C-alpha positions as YAML, in Angstrom:
chain: A
units: angstrom
residues:
- id: 1
  name: ILE
  ca: [-8.50, -0.57, 2.25]
- id: 2
  name: MET
  ca: [-8.03, -4.34, 2.95]
- id: 3
  name: ILE
  ca: [-10.71, -6.73, 1.51]
- id: 4
  name: ASP
  ca: [-10.64, -10.20, 3.06]
- id: 5
  name: PRO
  ca: [-13.54, -12.45, 1.96]
- id: 6
  name: LYS
  ca: [-11.88, -15.38, 3.66]
- id: 7
  name: ARG
  ca: [-12.15, -13.46, 6.94]
- id: 8
  name: VAL
  ca: [-8.86, -14.71, 8.43]
- id: 9
  name: GLU
  ca: [-5.98, -13.42, 6.40]
- id: 10
  name: PHE
  ca: [-6.21, -9.62, 7.08]
- id: 11
  name: THR
  ca: [-7.94, -9.44, 10.53]
- id: 12
  name: PRO
  ca: [-4.59, -9.06, 12.37]
- id: 13
  name: TYR
  ca: [-4.21, -5.69, 10.70]
- id: 14
  name: ASN
  ca: [-7.37, -4.29, 12.29]
- id: 15
  name: GLY
  ca: [-6.53, -1.29, 14.35]
- id: 16
  name: ILE
  ca: [-3.56, 0.06, 12.42]
- id: 17
  name: PRO
  ca: [-3.85, 3.83, 11.81]
- id: 18
  name: HIS
  ca: [-3.50, 3.54, 8.08]
- id: 19
  name: LEU
  ca: [-6.84, 1.76, 7.57]
- id: 20
  name: TYR
  ca: [-9.60, 3.90, 5.98]
- id: 21
  name: VAL
  ca: [-12.14, 1.31, 7.14]
- id: 22
  name: PRO
  ca: [-11.93, -1.84, 9.23]
- id: 23
  name: VAL
  ca: [-10.87, -4.93, 7.23]
- id: 24
  name: VAL
  ca: [-13.81, -5.58, 4.83]
- id: 25
  name: THR
  ca: [-15.11, -9.22, 4.96]
- id: 26
  name: GLU
  ca: [-18.53, -8.94, 3.39]
- id: 27
  name: ALA
  ca: [-18.86, -9.19, -0.42]
- id: 28
  name: ARG
  ca: [-21.48, -6.45, -0.58]
- id: 29
  name: GLU
  ca: [-19.51, -4.03, 1.51]
- id: 30
  name: ALA
  ca: [-16.40, -4.86, -0.66]
- id: 31
  name: ALA
  ca: [-18.38, -3.97, -3.79]
- id: 32
  name: SER
  ca: [-19.42, -0.72, -2.18]
- id: 33
  name: ALA
  ca: [-15.93, 0.21, -1.04]
- id: 34
  name: LEU
  ca: [-14.64, -0.33, -4.66]
- id: 35
  name: ALA
  ca: [-17.54, 1.66, -6.04]
- id: 36
  name: TRP
  ca: [-16.60, 4.53, -3.58]
- id: 37
  name: ALA
  ca: [-12.97, 4.28, -4.89]
- id: 38
  name: VAL
  ca: [-14.21, 4.73, -8.44]
- id: 39
  name: ALA
  ca: [-16.25, 7.85, -7.42]
- id: 40
  name: GLU
  ca: [-13.28, 9.15, -5.31]
- id: 41
  name: MET
  ca: [-11.02, 8.60, -8.30]
- id: 42
  name: GLU
  ca: [-13.35, 10.58, -10.54]
- id: 43
  name: ARG
  ca: [-13.72, 13.38, -8.02]
- id: 44
  name: ARG
  ca: [-9.96, 13.68, -7.68]
- id: 45
  name: LEU
  ca: [-9.38, 13.69, -11.40]
- id: 46
  name: LYS
  ca: [-12.03, 16.40, -11.78]
- id: 47
  name: VAL
  ca: [-10.24, 18.54, -9.09]
- id: 48
  name: PHE
  ca: [-6.93, 17.96, -10.81]
- id: 49
  name: SER
  ca: [-8.27, 19.12, -14.12]
- id: 50
  name: GLY
  ca: [-9.63, 22.27, -12.63]
- id: 51
  name: LEU
  ca: [-6.27, 23.12, -11.21]
- id: 52
  name: GLY
  ca: [-4.25, 22.11, -14.22]
- id: 53
  name: ALA
  ca: [-2.58, 19.16, -12.30]
- id: 54
  name: ARG
  ca: [-1.89, 15.94, -14.17]
- id: 55
  name: ASN
  ca: [-1.53, 13.67, -11.16]
- id: 56
  name: ILE
  ca: [-1.59, 13.51, -7.46]
- id: 57
  name: GLY
  ca: [2.00, 14.57, -7.11]
- id: 58
  name: GLN
  ca: [1.39, 17.92, -8.97]
- id: 59
  name: TYR
  ca: [-1.83, 18.45, -7.04]
- id: 60
  name: ASN
  ca: [-0.16, 17.99, -3.64]
- id: 61
  name: ALA
  ca: [2.63, 20.41, -4.74]
- id: 62
  name: LYS
  ca: [-0.11, 22.97, -5.55]
- id: 63
  name: ALA
  ca: [-1.67, 22.20, -2.15]
- id: 64
  name: GLN
  ca: [1.57, 23.12, -0.35]
- id: 65
  name: GLU
  ca: [1.77, 26.30, -2.40]
- id: 66
  name: SER
  ca: [-1.85, 27.18, -1.42]
- id: 67
  name: LYS
  ca: [-1.01, 26.91, 2.26]
- id: 68
  name: LYS
  ca: [1.92, 29.37, 1.80]
- id: 69
  name: ALA
  ca: [-0.37, 31.68, -0.13]
- id: 70
  name: ALA
  ca: [-2.97, 31.50, 2.69]
- id: 71
  name: GLU
  ca: [-0.39, 32.59, 5.29]
- id: 72
  name: LYS
  ca: [0.12, 35.77, 3.17]
- id: 73
  name: ASP
  ca: [-3.50, 36.43, 2.35]
- id: 74
  name: PRO
  ca: [-5.80, 34.38, 4.44]
- id: 75
  name: GLU
  ca: [-9.05, 36.17, 3.33]
- id: 76
  name: ASN
  ca: [-8.83, 35.39, -0.33]
- id: 77
  name: ALA
  ca: [-6.89, 32.15, -0.66]
- id: 78
  name: GLU
  ca: [-8.44, 28.75, -0.83]
- id: 79
  name: VAL
  ca: [-6.41, 26.18, 1.06]
- id: 80
  name: LEU
  ca: [-6.14, 22.96, -0.76]
- id: 81
  name: GLU
  ca: [-5.89, 19.71, 1.42]
- id: 82
  name: GLU
  ca: [-3.10, 17.36, 0.48]
- id: 83
  name: LEU
  ca: [-4.56, 14.08, -0.64]
- id: 84
  name: PRO
  ca: [-3.27, 10.73, 0.63]
- id: 85
  name: TYR
  ca: [-2.45, 7.83, -1.55]
- id: 86
  name: ILE
  ca: [-4.92, 5.02, -1.32]
- id: 87
  name: VAL
  ca: [-3.96, 1.32, -1.71]
- id: 88
  name: ILE
  ca: [-6.73, -1.33, -2.02]
- id: 89
  name: ILE
  ca: [-5.70, -4.86, -1.34]
- id: 90
  name: ILE
  ca: [-8.07, -7.81, -2.24]
- id: 91
  name: ASP
  ca: [-6.93, -11.11, -0.84]
- id: 92
  name: GLU
  ca: [-9.21, -13.49, -2.70]
- id: 93
  name: LEU
  ca: [-10.93, -12.19, -5.83]
- id: 94
  name: ALA
  ca: [-12.70, -15.53, -6.60]
- id: 95
  name: ASP
  ca: [-15.06, -15.11, -3.65]
- id: 96
  name: LEU
  ca: [-16.06, -11.57, -4.73]
- id: 97
  name: MET
  ca: [-16.56, -12.68, -8.43]
- id: 98
  name: MET
  ca: [-18.93, -15.41, -7.28]
- id: 99
  name: ASN
  ca: [-20.98, -13.04, -5.25]
- id: 100
  name: VAL
  ca: [-20.81, -9.52, -6.74]
- id: 101
  name: GLY
  ca: [-18.94, -10.27, -9.94]
- id: 102
  name: LYS
  ca: [-20.45, -7.70, -12.21]
- id: 103
  name: GLU
  ca: [-19.87, -4.70, -9.91]
- id: 104
  name: VAL
  ca: [-16.39, -5.87, -8.81]
- id: 105
  name: GLU
  ca: [-15.26, -6.45, -12.35]
- id: 106
  name: PHE
  ca: [-16.41, -3.00, -13.45]
- id: 107
  name: SER
  ca: [-14.82, -1.18, -10.50]
- id: 108
  name: ILE
  ca: [-11.43, -2.96, -10.70]
- id: 109
  name: SER
  ca: [-11.30, -2.33, -14.44]
- id: 110
  name: ARG
  ca: [-12.08, 1.40, -14.02]
- id: 111
  name: LEU
  ca: [-9.52, 1.80, -11.21]
- id: 112
  name: ALA
  ca: [-6.86, -0.06, -13.12]
- id: 113
  name: GLN
  ca: [-7.41, 2.18, -16.16]
- id: 114
  name: LEU
  ca: [-7.32, 5.52, -14.54]
- id: 115
  name: ALA
  ca: [-6.70, 5.51, -10.77]
- id: 116
  name: ARG
  ca: [-2.93, 5.66, -10.79]
- id: 117
  name: ALA
  ca: [-2.83, 9.42, -11.63]
- id: 118
  name: ALA
  ca: [-5.34, 9.94, -8.74]
- id: 119
  name: GLY
  ca: [-3.09, 8.10, -6.30]
- id: 120
  name: ILE
  ca: [-5.24, 5.05, -6.02]
- id: 121
  name: HIS
  ca: [-3.58, 1.63, -6.42]
- id: 122
  name: LEU
  ca: [-4.77, -1.94, -6.55]
- id: 123
  name: ILE
  ca: [-3.20, -5.22, -5.39]
- id: 124
  name: VAL
  ca: [-5.48, -8.13, -6.30]
- id: 125
  name: ALA
  ca: [-4.78, -11.75, -5.39]
- id: 126
  name: THR
  ca: [-6.44, -15.05, -6.11]
- id: 127
  name: GLN
  ca: [-5.67, -18.73, -5.59]
- id: 128
  name: ARG
  ca: [-7.88, -19.77, -8.46]
- id: 129
  name: PRO
  ca: [-6.54, -18.28, -11.72]
- id: 130
  name: SER
  ca: [-9.47, -19.35, -13.90]
- id: 131
  name: THR
  ca: [-10.98, -17.24, -16.71]
- id: 132
  name: ASN
  ca: [-14.17, -16.68, -14.83]
- id: 133
  name: VAL
  ca: [-12.26, -15.11, -11.96]
- id: 134
  name: VAL
  ca: [-9.40, -13.32, -13.82]
- id: 135
  name: THR
  ca: [-11.65, -12.15, -16.63]
- id: 136
  name: GLY
  ca: [-10.44, -10.68, -19.91]
- id: 137
  name: LEU
  ca: [-11.59, -7.18, -18.84]
- id: 138
  name: ILE
  ca: [-9.58, -7.38, -15.60]
- id: 139
  name: LYS
  ca: [-6.51, -8.72, -17.31]
- id: 140
  name: ALA
  ca: [-6.59, -6.18, -19.98]
- id: 141
  name: ASN
  ca: [-6.40, -3.43, -17.41]
- id: 142
  name: ILE
  ca: [-4.05, -4.96, -14.87]
- id: 143
  name: THR
  ca: [-0.80, -5.18, -16.77]
- id: 144
  name: ASN
  ca: [1.71, -5.81, -13.89]
- id: 145
  name: ARG
  ca: [1.30, -9.47, -12.70]
- id: 146
  name: ILE
  ca: [2.91, -11.92, -10.39]
- id: 147
  name: ALA
  ca: [2.49, -15.73, -10.48]
- id: 148
  name: PHE
  ca: [3.59, -18.22, -7.85]
- id: 149
  name: ASN
  ca: [3.56, -21.92, -8.52]
- id: 150
  name: VAL
  ca: [0.27, -23.02, -10.33]
- id: 151
  name: ALA
  ca: [-1.09, -26.41, -11.17]
- id: 152
  name: SER
  ca: [-0.79, -26.32, -14.96]
- id: 153
  name: GLY
  ca: [0.34, -24.30, -17.98]
- id: 154
  name: ILE
  ca: [-3.31, -23.30, -18.61]
- id: 155
  name: ASP
  ca: [-3.34, -21.52, -15.21]
- id: 156
  name: SER
  ca: [-0.06, -19.85, -15.99]
- id: 157
  name: ARG
  ca: [-1.41, -18.51, -19.19]
- id: 158
  name: VAL
  ca: [-4.45, -17.04, -17.37]
- id: 159
  name: VAL
  ca: [-2.18, -14.97, -15.24]
- id: 160
  name: LEU
  ca: [0.87, -14.25, -17.38]
- id: 161
  name: ASP
  ca: [-0.36, -15.02, -20.95]
- id: 162
  name: THR
  ca: [2.51, -17.47, -21.15]
- id: 163
  name: PRO
  ca: [3.33, -20.88, -19.58]
- id: 164
  name: GLY
  ca: [6.12, -21.26, -17.04]
- id: 165
  name: ALA
  ca: [4.57, -20.65, -13.62]
- id: 166
  name: GLU
  ca: [3.72, -24.41, -13.44]
- id: 167
  name: ASN
  ca: [7.40, -25.14, -13.26]
- id: 168
  name: LEU
  ca: [8.15, -22.94, -10.24]
- id: 169
  name: ILE
  ca: [9.32, -24.71, -7.09]
- id: 170
  name: GLY
  ca: [7.29, -22.85, -4.43]
- id: 171
  name: LEU
  ca: [8.70, -21.18, -1.31]
- id: 172
  name: GLY
  ca: [8.47, -17.58, -2.76]
- id: 173
  name: ASP
  ca: [9.62, -18.57, -6.29]
- id: 174
  name: LEU
  ca: [7.69, -16.35, -8.67]
- id: 175
  name: LEU
  ca: [7.49, -14.84, -12.20]
- id: 176
  name: LEU
  ca: [6.92, -11.14, -12.74]
- id: 177
  name: SER
  ca: [5.29, -9.90, -15.89]
- id: 178
  name: LYS
  ca: [5.02, -6.24, -16.88]
- id: 179
  name: PRO
  ca: [4.86, -4.42, -20.26]
- id: 180
  name: GLU
  ca: [8.47, -3.24, -20.20]
- id: 181
  name: LEU
  ca: [9.73, -6.82, -19.94]
- id: 182
  name: ALA
  ca: [10.13, -8.92, -23.09]
- id: 183
  name: LYS
  ca: [9.32, -12.08, -21.05]
- id: 184
  name: PRO
  ca: [8.45, -12.80, -17.40]
- id: 185
  name: GLN
  ca: [11.19, -12.31, -14.94]
- id: 186
  name: ARG
  ca: [11.94, -15.00, -12.27]
- id: 187
  name: ILE
  ca: [12.28, -13.48, -8.74]
- id: 188
  name: GLN
  ca: [12.57, -14.83, -5.19]
- id: 189
  name: GLY
  ca: [9.89, -13.52, -2.92]
- id: 190
  name: CYS
  ca: [10.61, -13.04, 0.81]
- id: 191
  name: PHE
  ca: [9.12, -14.93, 3.72]
- id: 192
  name: VAL
  ca: [7.57, -12.87, 6.59]
- id: 193
  name: SER
  ca: [6.73, -14.81, 9.72]
- id: 194
  name: GLU
  ca: [3.60, -14.39, 11.70]
- id: 195
  name: ASP
  ca: [5.62, -13.13, 14.70]
- id: 196
  name: GLU
  ca: [7.29, -10.43, 12.52]
- id: 197
  name: ILE
  ca: [3.87, -9.30, 11.20]
- id: 198
  name: ALA
  ca: [2.45, -9.08, 14.74]
- id: 199
  name: ALA
  ca: [5.49, -7.07, 15.93]
- id: 200
  name: VAL
  ca: [5.13, -4.56, 13.07]
- id: 201
  name: VAL
  ca: [1.36, -4.32, 13.57]
- id: 202
  name: GLU
  ca: [1.78, -3.68, 17.26]
- id: 203
  name: HIS
  ca: [4.34, -0.98, 16.61]
- id: 204
  name: LEU
  ca: [1.92, 0.75, 14.08]
- id: 205
  name: LYS
  ca: [-0.92, 0.62, 16.62]
- id: 206
  name: GLU
  ca: [1.23, 2.50, 19.09]
- id: 207
  name: GLN
  ca: [1.59, 5.32, 16.61]
- id: 208
  name: GLY
  ca: [-2.07, 6.38, 16.73]
- id: 209
  name: GLU
  ca: [-5.79, 5.34, 16.40]
- id: 210
  name: PRO
  ca: [-7.37, 4.67, 13.04]
- id: 211
  name: GLU
  ca: [-10.03, 7.12, 11.73]
- id: 212
  name: TYR
  ca: [-12.64, 4.90, 10.12]
- id: 213
  name: HIS
  ca: [-15.03, 6.16, 7.40]
- id: 214
  name: ASN
  ca: [-17.63, 3.29, 7.60]
- id: 215
  name: ASP
  ca: [-20.12, 5.31, 5.38]
- id: 216
  name: ILE
  ca: [-18.24, 4.02, 2.29]
- id: 217
  name: LEU
  ca: [-19.34, 0.45, 3.14]
- id: 218
  name: SER
  ca: [-23.07, 1.41, 2.76]
- id: 219
  name: THR
  ca: [-24.17, 0.62, -0.73]
- id: 220
  name: ASN
  ca: [-27.06, 3.10, -0.66]
- id: 221
  name: LEU
  ca: [-24.50, 5.95, -0.23]
- id: 222
  name: ILE
  ca: [-22.71, 5.03, -3.41]
- id: 223
  name: THR
  ca: [-24.14, 5.57, -6.97]
- id: 224
  name: LEU
  ca: [-21.95, 5.45, -10.03]
- id: 225
  name: GLY
  ca: [-24.39, 7.28, -12.23]
- id: 226
  name: ASP
  ca: [-23.63, 7.13, -15.92]
- id: 227
  name: SER
  ca: [-20.47, 5.13, -15.12]
- id: 228
  name: SER
  ca: [-22.41, 2.16, -13.83]
- id: 229
  name: PRO
  ca: [-21.98, -1.18, -15.73]
- id: 230
  name: ASP
  ca: [-25.44, -1.09, -17.26]
- id: 231
  name: GLY
  ca: [-25.49, 2.70, -17.89]
- id: 232
  name: SER
  ca: [-28.71, 2.91, -15.85]
- id: 233
  name: GLY
  ca: [-27.50, 5.57, -13.34]
- id: 234
  name: SER
  ca: [-28.87, 9.09, -13.81]
- id: 235
  name: SER
  ca: [-27.20, 11.23, -11.20]
- id: 236
  name: GLY
  ca: [-23.63, 10.64, -12.37]
- id: 237
  name: GLY
  ca: [-22.18, 11.14, -8.91]
- id: 238
  name: VAL
  ca: [-22.52, 10.65, -5.20]
- id: 239
  name: SER
  ca: [-26.08, 10.63, -3.61]
- id: 240
  name: ASP
  ca: [-27.12, 13.46, -1.41]
- id: 241
  name: ASP
  ca: [-25.06, 13.89, 1.69]
- id: 242
  name: PRO
  ca: [-27.22, 14.57, 4.87]
- id: 243
  name: LEU
  ca: [-24.97, 17.68, 5.53]
- id: 244
  name: VAL
  ca: [-25.56, 19.12, 2.09]
- id: 245
  name: TRP
  ca: [-28.12, 21.79, 3.11]
- id: 246
  name: GLU
  ca: [-26.09, 22.80, 6.19]
- id: 247
  name: ALA
  ca: [-23.15, 23.28, 3.88]
- id: 248
  name: ALA
  ca: [-25.33, 25.28, 1.45]
- id: 249
  name: GLU
  ca: [-26.28, 27.63, 4.36]
- id: 250
  name: ILE
  ca: [-22.68, 28.06, 5.18]
- id: 251
  name: VAL
  ca: [-21.49, 29.01, 1.70]
- id: 252
  name: CYS
  ca: [-24.49, 31.37, 1.33]
- id: 253
  name: SER
  ca: [-23.86, 33.11, 4.67]
- id: 254
  name: THR
  ca: [-20.16, 33.48, 3.98]
- id: 255
  name: GLY
  ca: [-20.43, 34.24, 0.25]
- id: 256
  name: MET
  ca: [-17.48, 31.82, -0.36]
- id: 257
  name: GLY
  ca: [-17.53, 28.38, -1.87]
- id: 258
  name: SER
  ca: [-14.59, 27.04, 0.05]
- id: 259
  name: THR
  ca: [-13.98, 23.31, 0.49]
- id: 260
  name: SER
  ca: [-11.48, 23.77, 3.33]
- id: 261
  name: ASN
  ca: [-13.96, 26.15, 5.15]
- id: 262
  name: LEU
  ca: [-16.70, 23.42, 4.81]
- id: 263
  name: GLN
  ca: [-14.23, 20.94, 6.31]
- id: 264
  name: ARG
  ca: [-13.60, 23.08, 9.28]
- id: 265
  name: ARG
  ca: [-17.22, 24.09, 9.88]
- id: 266
  name: LEU
  ca: [-18.73, 20.72, 9.40]
- id: 267
  name: SER
  ca: [-15.91, 18.74, 11.09]
- id: 268
  name: VAL
  ca: [-15.58, 16.29, 8.15]
- id: 269
  name: GLY
  ca: [-12.75, 15.06, 6.12]
- id: 270
  name: TYR
  ca: [-11.52, 16.84, 3.01]
- id: 271
  name: SER
  ca: [-12.83, 14.11, 0.60]
- id: 272
  name: ARG
  ca: [-16.29, 14.40, 2.03]
- id: 273
  name: ALA
  ca: [-16.22, 18.17, 2.04]
- id: 274
  name: GLY
  ca: [-15.16, 18.02, -1.71]
- id: 275
  name: ARG
  ca: [-18.08, 15.66, -2.56]
- id: 276
  name: ILE
  ca: [-20.54, 18.03, -0.72]
- id: 277
  name: MET
  ca: [-19.13, 20.89, -2.76]
- id: 278
  name: ASP
  ca: [-19.69, 18.88, -6.01]
- id: 279
  name: LEU
  ca: [-23.31, 18.31, -4.85]
- id: 280
  name: LEU
  ca: [-23.76, 22.07, -4.35]
- id: 281
  name: GLU
  ca: [-22.39, 22.63, -7.79]
- id: 282
  name: ALA
  ca: [-24.86, 20.11, -9.26]
- id: 283
  name: LYS
  ca: [-27.67, 21.92, -7.47]
- id: 284
  name: GLY
  ca: [-26.71, 25.27, -8.98]
- id: 285
  name: ILE
  ca: [-25.67, 26.74, -5.56]
- id: 286
  name: VAL
  ca: [-21.98, 27.19, -6.41]
- id: 287
  name: GLY
  ca: [-20.03, 27.59, -9.54]
- id: 288
  name: PRO
  ca: [-17.37, 25.24, -10.92]
- id: 289
  name: PRO
  ca: [-13.86, 25.01, -9.40]
- id: 290
  name: ASN
  ca: [-11.91, 28.26, -9.71]
- id: 291
  name: GLY
  ca: [-8.30, 27.02, -9.48]
- id: 292
  name: SER
  ca: [-6.86, 27.84, -5.99]
- id: 293
  name: LYS
  ca: [-9.58, 30.48, -5.33]
- id: 294
  name: PRO
  ca: [-13.02, 29.73, -3.59]
- id: 295
  name: ARG
  ca: [-15.94, 28.93, -5.86]
- id: 296
  name: GLU
  ca: [-18.43, 31.55, -6.71]
- id: 297
  name: VAL
  ca: [-21.71, 31.44, -4.86]
- id: 298
  name: LEU
  ca: [-24.64, 31.66, -7.27]
- id: 299
  name: VAL
  ca: [-27.59, 32.13, -4.89]
- id: 300
  name: ASP
  ca: [-28.56, 34.16, -1.90]
- id: 301
  name: SER
  ca: [-30.32, 32.76, 1.25]
- id: 302
  name: VAL
  ca: [-33.79, 33.40, -0.19]
- id: 303
  name: GLU
  ca: [-33.11, 31.61, -3.45]
- id: 304
  name: LEU
  ca: [-31.49, 28.74, -1.46]
- id: 305
  name: GLU
  ca: [-34.76, 28.26, 0.47]
- id: 306
  name: THR
  ca: [-36.62, 28.10, -2.77]
- id: 307
  name: ILE
  ca: [-34.30, 25.51, -4.18]
- id: 308
  name: ARG
  ca: [-34.57, 23.38, -1.07]
- id: 309
  name: ALA
  ca: [-38.34, 23.57, -0.80]
- id: 310
  name: PHE
  ca: [-38.58, 22.56, -4.51]
- id: 311
  name: GLU
  ca: [-36.35, 19.53, -4.05]
- id: 312
  name: GLU
  ca: [-38.02, 18.42, -0.86]
- id: 313
  name: ASN
  ca: [-41.49, 18.69, -2.46]
- id: 314
  name: ASP
  ca: [-40.28, 17.01, -5.60]
- id: 315
  name: GLY
  ca: [-38.75, 14.12, -3.49]
...
């Protein structure tokens, strides 16, 4: 996910197959994408916990094992989909902080705290290292930092907590600060020309088409529930998916709460199928995760119609 409020830095990368969404240029869409990443992180960690996996590496190993088990016993095995790593790159944090600062600060802090185990990583850049952009909350949670040449020792302290970056000579000269280093380490960054970038991008585009998930850019599809900055949320998860009742009918008719089955039957990605399954659990239609086995279905088709009618009348 590439976020480019300046609109000109990342646009050459549009069309590469790795992009989850087109390059994001609107502040509100950027806030929504970051909120989605928080929800996806929490969903992944919940799945990992149910399977006894501590991180994405252990989970993906279990996913590979589940595929082998399914080949031997396709009727009773729940096939786990391997999860991709997600990298979120923000080119200019200052523009986001001016427009949607509260939401962005919260999301970045949450992701920096917990998302590494879920396979979600952040690269955040700004040309204005002031305390109202690089806030104390963001600094406390982003411990690996790089500073290029800055105007003053004060700016250097904002980034690195120490002076020094004001003495760098430019042209890729940088200081790296991370917890295991006693003091910032001076490193030479490399230069990549526009022509080289264009050649690599063109090569990547030849490998395949991107599969965009533009729904994550719609703010009304993302609610953080009890994790929201002001604690005002009530649902604690993702809002109802338009396919949730179709999914409920599938699990009731098959008697099997299988995420991979929903993925096939509904022609959706594994992440969305997983969120739909979480919604079904919240509605009392399926039970909690059951390791590598399908979830227990708690209602029959008659009870399902009752639940649906009650929710629609209540809404």
